[in-house]
Amino acid sequence: MRIGIDVDGVLAARIPAILALIERRHGVSIAREEVTDWSVSVPTTDRDISSYFAETDADPEHIRALDPIDGAVEGMRRLARHHTLLIATYRKPEAAEPTMEWLDSNGIPYDRYVRDVGERKRNVRATVLVDDSPRTVRAFVESGREAILFRQPWNRQEQIPDGIPVADGWADVLEELGL
Ligand SMILES: [Mg+2]
């Protein structure tokens, strides 16, 4: 089976790194659980959380320093024994090389890095997609394919259509995929 794997929020703990950056720069402390949406505004600034994704996509050091999400490394190693793994992220093109270096340095196996995922990841030629974005997951399922929503504080309030499995961590992902 060909499995599409999102990076931020599935493999990489991006929000904690962004929150640490915000604290260093603005002295504002925001807990991960408070990020119920990427449009959450950052106190004392005129910015919201999403703007820091765009900014730090262009910072290879930020990308290379990210922690893997619990269970992601071992989960990907197990999946790789049975399936073809396609890395499918909305990160900007300039983040591609640092992201591949990050995957390698963390020992995360994959078969292909999809450079142009397209709108809602429609160009990702996978039979199933693992992603933390409800909109992306919904669109993937509407295109006749399968998807697993990776649960995070920022998708907890979303109404998920019936029949779309939700994974509370990597153990659930593996179970959904029959491993
Ligand atoms: Mg994501």
PDB file of C-alpha atoms and ligand atoms in Angstrom:
ATOM      1  CA  MET A   1       0.000   0.000   0.000  1.00  0.00           C
ATOM      2  CA  ARG A   2       1.130   3.571  -0.679  1.00  0.00           C
ATOM      3  CA  ILE A   3       0.798   5.718   2.427  1.00  0.00           C
ATOM      4  CA  GLY A   4       1.047   9.505   2.461  1.00  0.00           C
ATOM      5  CA  ILE A   5       2.529  10.904   5.654  1.00  0.00           C
ATOM      6  CA  ASP A   6       2.233  14.514   6.750  1.00  0.00           C
ATOM      7  CA  VAL A   7       5.206  16.026   8.592  1.00  0.00           C
ATOM      8  CA  ASP A   8       4.129  18.791  10.975  1.00  0.00           C
ATOM      9  CA  GLY A   9       1.863  17.438  13.692  1.00  0.00           C
ATOM     10  CA  VAL A  10       2.381  13.811  12.593  1.00  0.00           C
ATOM     11  CA  LEU A  11       6.155  13.250  12.420  1.00  0.00           C
ATOM     12  CA  ALA A  12       7.554  16.522  13.760  1.00  0.00           C
ATOM     13  CA  ALA A  13       6.602  18.425  16.914  1.00  0.00           C
ATOM     14  CA  ARG A  14       6.429  21.770  15.141  1.00  0.00           C
ATOM     15  CA  ILE A  15       3.961  23.630  17.363  1.00  0.00           C
ATOM     16  CA  PRO A  16       6.064  23.132  20.541  1.00  0.00           C
ATOM     17  CA  ALA A  17       9.093  24.547  18.682  1.00  0.00           C
ATOM     18  CA  ILE A  18       7.074  27.513  17.427  1.00  0.00           C
ATOM     19  CA  LEU A  19       5.716  28.168  20.926  1.00  0.00           C
ATOM     20  CA  ALA A  20       9.285  28.097  22.290  1.00  0.00           C
ATOM     21  CA  LEU A  21      10.329  30.614  19.632  1.00  0.00           C
ATOM     22  CA  ILE A  22       7.404  32.880  20.545  1.00  0.00           C
ATOM     23  CA  GLU A  23       8.356  32.704  24.219  1.00  0.00           C
ATOM     24  CA  ARG A  24      12.016  33.540  23.492  1.00  0.00           C
ATOM     25  CA  ARG A  25      11.153  36.410  21.217  1.00  0.00           C
ATOM     26  CA  HIS A  26       8.106  37.973  22.872  1.00  0.00           C
ATOM     27  CA  GLY A  27       8.215  36.609  26.422  1.00  0.00           C
ATOM     28  CA  VAL A  28       4.735  35.222  25.891  1.00  0.00           C
ATOM     29  CA  SER A  29       3.991  31.729  27.131  1.00  0.00           C
ATOM     30  CA  ILE A  30       1.322  29.744  25.278  1.00  0.00           C
ATOM     31  CA  ALA A  31       0.611  26.099  26.173  1.00  0.00           C
ATOM     32  CA  ARG A  32       0.308  23.538  23.368  1.00  0.00           C
ATOM     33  CA  GLU A  33      -3.193  22.666  24.560  1.00  0.00           C
ATOM     34  CA  GLU A  34      -4.214  26.306  24.078  1.00  0.00           C
ATOM     35  CA  VAL A  35      -3.505  26.082  20.364  1.00  0.00           C
ATOM     36  CA  THR A  36      -6.993  25.005  19.391  1.00  0.00           C
ATOM     37  CA  ASP A  37      -6.615  26.618  15.993  1.00  0.00           C
ATOM     38  CA  TRP A  38      -3.676  28.012  14.010  1.00  0.00           C
ATOM     39  CA  SER A  39      -5.427  31.374  13.874  1.00  0.00           C
ATOM     40  CA  VAL A  40      -4.899  31.769  17.640  1.00  0.00           C
ATOM     41  CA  SER A  41      -3.355  35.208  18.010  1.00  0.00           C
ATOM     42  CA  VAL A  42      -0.091  35.769  19.816  1.00  0.00           C
ATOM     43  CA  PRO A  43      -0.519  38.261  22.690  1.00  0.00           C
ATOM     44  CA  THR A  44       1.487  41.508  22.467  1.00  0.00           C
ATOM     45  CA  THR A  45       1.922  40.984  18.694  1.00  0.00           C
ATOM     46  CA  ASP A  46      -0.336  41.448  15.684  1.00  0.00           C
ATOM     47  CA  ARG A  47       0.435  37.926  14.515  1.00  0.00           C
ATOM     48  CA  ASP A  48      -1.246  34.552  14.723  1.00  0.00           C
ATOM     49  CA  ILE A  49       0.356  31.115  15.085  1.00  0.00           C
ATOM     50  CA  SER A  50       0.134  30.296  11.364  1.00  0.00           C
ATOM     51  CA  SER A  51       2.452  33.159  10.406  1.00  0.00           C
ATOM     52  CA  TYR A  52       5.296  31.494  12.306  1.00  0.00           C
ATOM     53  CA  PHE A  53       5.035  28.415  10.090  1.00  0.00           C
ATOM     54  CA  ALA A  54       5.737  30.508   7.014  1.00  0.00           C
ATOM     55  CA  GLU A  55       8.600  32.290   8.749  1.00  0.00           C
ATOM     56  CA  THR A  56      10.312  29.200  10.124  1.00  0.00           C
ATOM     57  CA  ASP A  57       9.896  27.156   6.909  1.00  0.00           C
ATOM     58  CA  ALA A  58      12.684  29.417   5.639  1.00  0.00           C
ATOM     59  CA  ASP A  59      14.928  28.646   8.621  1.00  0.00           C
ATOM     60  CA  PRO A  60      16.854  25.386   8.108  1.00  0.00           C
ATOM     61  CA  GLU A  61      18.124  25.452  11.695  1.00  0.00           C
ATOM     62  CA  HIS A  62      14.578  25.530  13.036  1.00  0.00           C
ATOM     63  CA  ILE A  63      13.636  22.603  10.794  1.00  0.00           C
ATOM     64  CA  ARG A  64      16.700  20.525  11.690  1.00  0.00           C
ATOM     65  CA  ALA A  65      16.208  21.045  15.440  1.00  0.00           C
ATOM     66  CA  LEU A  66      12.610  19.785  15.633  1.00  0.00           C
ATOM     67  CA  ASP A  67      11.820  16.847  17.910  1.00  0.00           C
ATOM     68  CA  PRO A  68      10.054  13.853  16.395  1.00  0.00           C
ATOM     69  CA  ILE A  69       6.580  13.177  17.756  1.00  0.00           C
ATOM     70  CA  ASP A  70       6.425  10.288  20.235  1.00  0.00           C
ATOM     71  CA  GLY A  71       6.331   6.959  18.444  1.00  0.00           C
ATOM     72  CA  ALA A  72       6.880   8.443  14.982  1.00  0.00           C
ATOM     73  CA  VAL A  73      10.361   7.039  14.359  1.00  0.00           C
ATOM     74  CA  GLU A  74       9.512   3.481  15.352  1.00  0.00           C
ATOM     75  CA  GLY A  75       6.105   3.754  13.671  1.00  0.00           C
ATOM     76  CA  MET A  76       7.643   4.749  10.346  1.00  0.00           C
ATOM     77  CA  ARG A  77      10.218   1.951  10.595  1.00  0.00           C
ATOM     78  CA  ARG A  78       7.449  -0.573  11.043  1.00  0.00           C
ATOM     79  CA  LEU A  79       5.371   0.859   8.206  1.00  0.00           C
ATOM     80  CA  ALA A  80       8.401   0.912   5.901  1.00  0.00           C
ATOM     81  CA  ARG A  81       8.762  -2.862   6.118  1.00  0.00           C
ATOM     82  CA  HIS A  82       5.351  -3.364   4.529  1.00  0.00           C
ATOM     83  CA  HIS A  83       4.415  -0.220   2.637  1.00  0.00           C
ATOM     84  CA  THR A  84       5.606   2.562   0.337  1.00  0.00           C
ATOM     85  CA  LEU A  85       5.876   5.812   2.282  1.00  0.00           C
ATOM     86  CA  LEU A  86       5.351   9.196   0.622  1.00  0.00           C
ATOM     87  CA  ILE A  87       6.237  12.309   2.603  1.00  0.00           C
ATOM     88  CA  ALA A  88       3.490  14.879   1.933  1.00  0.00           C
ATOM     89  CA  THR A  89       3.848  18.285   3.574  1.00  0.00           C
ATOM     90  CA  TYR A  90       2.652  21.833   2.908  1.00  0.00           C
ATOM     91  CA  ARG A  91       6.056  23.149   3.970  1.00  0.00           C
ATOM     92  CA  LYS A  92       7.490  25.633   1.485  1.00  0.00           C
ATOM     93  CA  PRO A  93       9.855  24.373  -1.243  1.00  0.00           C
ATOM     94  CA  GLU A  94      12.889  25.855   0.545  1.00  0.00           C
ATOM     95  CA  ALA A  95      12.157  23.575   3.501  1.00  0.00           C
ATOM     96  CA  ALA A  96      12.428  20.409   1.384  1.00  0.00           C
ATOM     97  CA  GLU A  97      16.181  19.817   1.751  1.00  0.00           C
ATOM     98  CA  PRO A  98      16.302  20.530   5.515  1.00  0.00           C
ATOM     99  CA  THR A  99      13.227  18.340   5.963  1.00  0.00           C
ATOM    100  CA  MET A 100      14.885  15.422   4.163  1.00  0.00           C
ATOM    101  CA  GLU A 101      18.026  15.945   6.259  1.00  0.00           C
ATOM    102  CA  TRP A 102      15.836  15.932   9.370  1.00  0.00           C
ATOM    103  CA  LEU A 103      14.162  12.674   8.308  1.00  0.00           C
ATOM    104  CA  ASP A 104      17.554  11.064   7.690  1.00  0.00           C
ATOM    105  CA  SER A 105      19.169  12.340  10.879  1.00  0.00           C
ATOM    106  CA  ASN A 106      16.272  11.001  12.933  1.00  0.00           C
ATOM    107  CA  GLY A 107      16.378   7.627  11.177  1.00  0.00           C
ATOM    108  CA  ILE A 108      12.894   8.029   9.701  1.00  0.00           C
ATOM    109  CA  PRO A 109      12.630   5.933   6.536  1.00  0.00           C
ATOM    110  CA  TYR A 110      10.569   6.969   3.502  1.00  0.00           C
ATOM    111  CA  ASP A 111      10.425   6.163  -0.174  1.00  0.00           C
ATOM    112  CA  ARG A 112       9.667   9.518  -1.745  1.00  0.00           C
ATOM    113  CA  TYR A 113       9.363  13.181  -0.806  1.00  0.00           C
ATOM    114  CA  VAL A 114       6.453  14.683  -2.762  1.00  0.00           C
ATOM    115  CA  ARG A 115       7.658  18.119  -3.856  1.00  0.00           C
ATOM    116  CA  ASP A 116       4.374  19.402  -5.222  1.00  0.00           C
ATOM    117  CA  VAL A 117       1.520  18.073  -3.082  1.00  0.00           C
ATOM    118  CA  GLY A 118      -1.057  20.346  -4.756  1.00  0.00           C
ATOM    119  CA  GLU A 119      -4.148  21.860  -3.219  1.00  0.00           C
ATOM    120  CA  ARG A 120      -5.362  19.767  -0.280  1.00  0.00           C
ATOM    121  CA  LYS A 121      -2.600  17.266  -1.185  1.00  0.00           C
ATOM    122  CA  ARG A 122      -4.536  16.007  -4.187  1.00  0.00           C
ATOM    123  CA  ASN A 123      -1.310  15.231  -6.109  1.00  0.00           C
ATOM    124  CA  VAL A 124      -0.200  12.734  -3.474  1.00  0.00           C
ATOM    125  CA  ARG A 125      -0.577   9.334  -5.107  1.00  0.00           C
ATOM    126  CA  ALA A 126      -1.341   7.436  -1.931  1.00  0.00           C
ATOM    127  CA  THR A 127      -4.209   5.119  -1.067  1.00  0.00           C
ATOM    128  CA  VAL A 128      -4.264   6.431   2.480  1.00  0.00           C
ATOM    129  CA  LEU A 129      -3.065   9.691   4.028  1.00  0.00           C
ATOM    130  CA  VAL A 130      -2.101  10.293   7.659  1.00  0.00           C
ATOM    131  CA  ASP A 131      -2.554  13.992   8.467  1.00  0.00           C
ATOM    132  CA  ASP A 132      -3.523  16.334  11.302  1.00  0.00           C
ATOM    133  CA  SER A 133      -5.455  18.769   9.110  1.00  0.00           C
ATOM    134  CA  PRO A 134      -9.203  18.069   9.089  1.00  0.00           C
ATOM    135  CA  ARG A 135      -9.661  19.961   5.815  1.00  0.00           C
ATOM    136  CA  THR A 136      -6.965  17.965   4.090  1.00  0.00           C
ATOM    137  CA  VAL A 137      -8.227  14.673   5.478  1.00  0.00           C
ATOM    138  CA  ARG A 138     -11.786  15.470   4.423  1.00  0.00           C
ATOM    139  CA  ALA A 139     -10.718  16.418   0.883  1.00  0.00           C
ATOM    140  CA  PHE A 140      -8.638  13.255   0.561  1.00  0.00           C
ATOM    141  CA  VAL A 141     -11.595  11.101   1.559  1.00  0.00           C
ATOM    142  CA  GLU A 142     -13.911  13.016  -0.786  1.00  0.00           C
ATOM    143  CA  SER A 143     -11.519  12.169  -3.619  1.00  0.00           C
ATOM    144  CA  GLY A 144     -12.301   8.504  -3.014  1.00  0.00           C
ATOM    145  CA  ARG A 145      -9.262   7.609  -0.984  1.00  0.00           C
ATOM    146  CA  GLU A 146      -8.723   6.894   2.688  1.00  0.00           C
ATOM    147  CA  ALA A 147      -7.286   9.054   5.420  1.00  0.00           C
ATOM    148  CA  ILE A 148      -6.513   8.920   9.118  1.00  0.00           C
ATOM    149  CA  LEU A 149      -6.777  12.086  11.193  1.00  0.00           C
ATOM    150  CA  PHE A 150      -3.879  12.407  13.652  1.00  0.00           C
ATOM    151  CA  ARG A 151      -5.407  13.941  16.770  1.00  0.00           C
ATOM    152  CA  GLN A 152      -3.923  17.218  17.994  1.00  0.00           C
ATOM    153  CA  PRO A 153      -5.285  20.077  20.143  1.00  0.00           C
ATOM    154  CA  TRP A 154      -5.822  22.139  16.956  1.00  0.00           C
ATOM    155  CA  ASN A 155      -8.196  19.608  15.408  1.00  0.00           C
ATOM    156  CA  ARG A 156     -10.060  18.568  18.544  1.00  0.00           C
ATOM    157  CA  GLN A 157     -12.960  20.941  17.983  1.00  0.00           C
ATOM    158  CA  GLU A 158     -13.460  19.943  14.373  1.00  0.00           C
ATOM    159  CA  GLN A 159     -16.419  17.881  13.348  1.00  0.00           C
ATOM    160  CA  ILE A 160     -14.951  14.801  11.701  1.00  0.00           C
ATOM    161  CA  PRO A 161     -17.244  12.997   9.242  1.00  0.00           C
ATOM    162  CA  ASP A 162     -18.278   9.474  10.205  1.00  0.00           C
ATOM    163  CA  GLY A 163     -16.037   6.771   8.892  1.00  0.00           C
ATOM    164  CA  ILE A 164     -12.808   8.765   9.088  1.00  0.00           C
ATOM    165  CA  PRO A 165     -10.597   7.099  11.686  1.00  0.00           C
ATOM    166  CA  VAL A 166      -8.946   9.278  14.296  1.00  0.00           C
ATOM    167  CA  ALA A 167      -5.573   8.291  15.746  1.00  0.00           C
ATOM    168  CA  ASP A 168      -4.605   9.406  19.244  1.00  0.00           C
ATOM    169  CA  GLY A 169      -0.930   8.835  18.587  1.00  0.00           C
ATOM    170  CA  TRP A 170       1.257   6.510  16.550  1.00  0.00           C
ATOM    171  CA  ALA A 171       0.062   3.268  18.175  1.00  0.00           C
ATOM    172  CA  ASP A 172      -3.399   4.037  16.804  1.00  0.00           C
ATOM    173  CA  VAL A 173      -1.986   4.797  13.347  1.00  0.00           C
ATOM    174  CA  LEU A 174      -0.303   1.402  13.225  1.00  0.00           C
ATOM    175  CA  GLU A 175      -3.416  -0.343  14.440  1.00  0.00           C
ATOM    176  CA  GLU A 176      -5.574   1.401  11.817  1.00  0.00           C
ATOM    177  CA  LEU A 177      -3.120   0.262   9.158  1.00  0.00           C
ATOM    178  CA  GLY A 178      -3.224  -3.304  10.412  1.00  0.00           C
ATOM    179  CA  LEU A 179       0.176  -3.438  12.117  1.00  0.00           C
TER     180      LEU A 179
HETATM  181 MG    MG B   1       0.298  18.715   9.617  1.00  0.00          MG
END
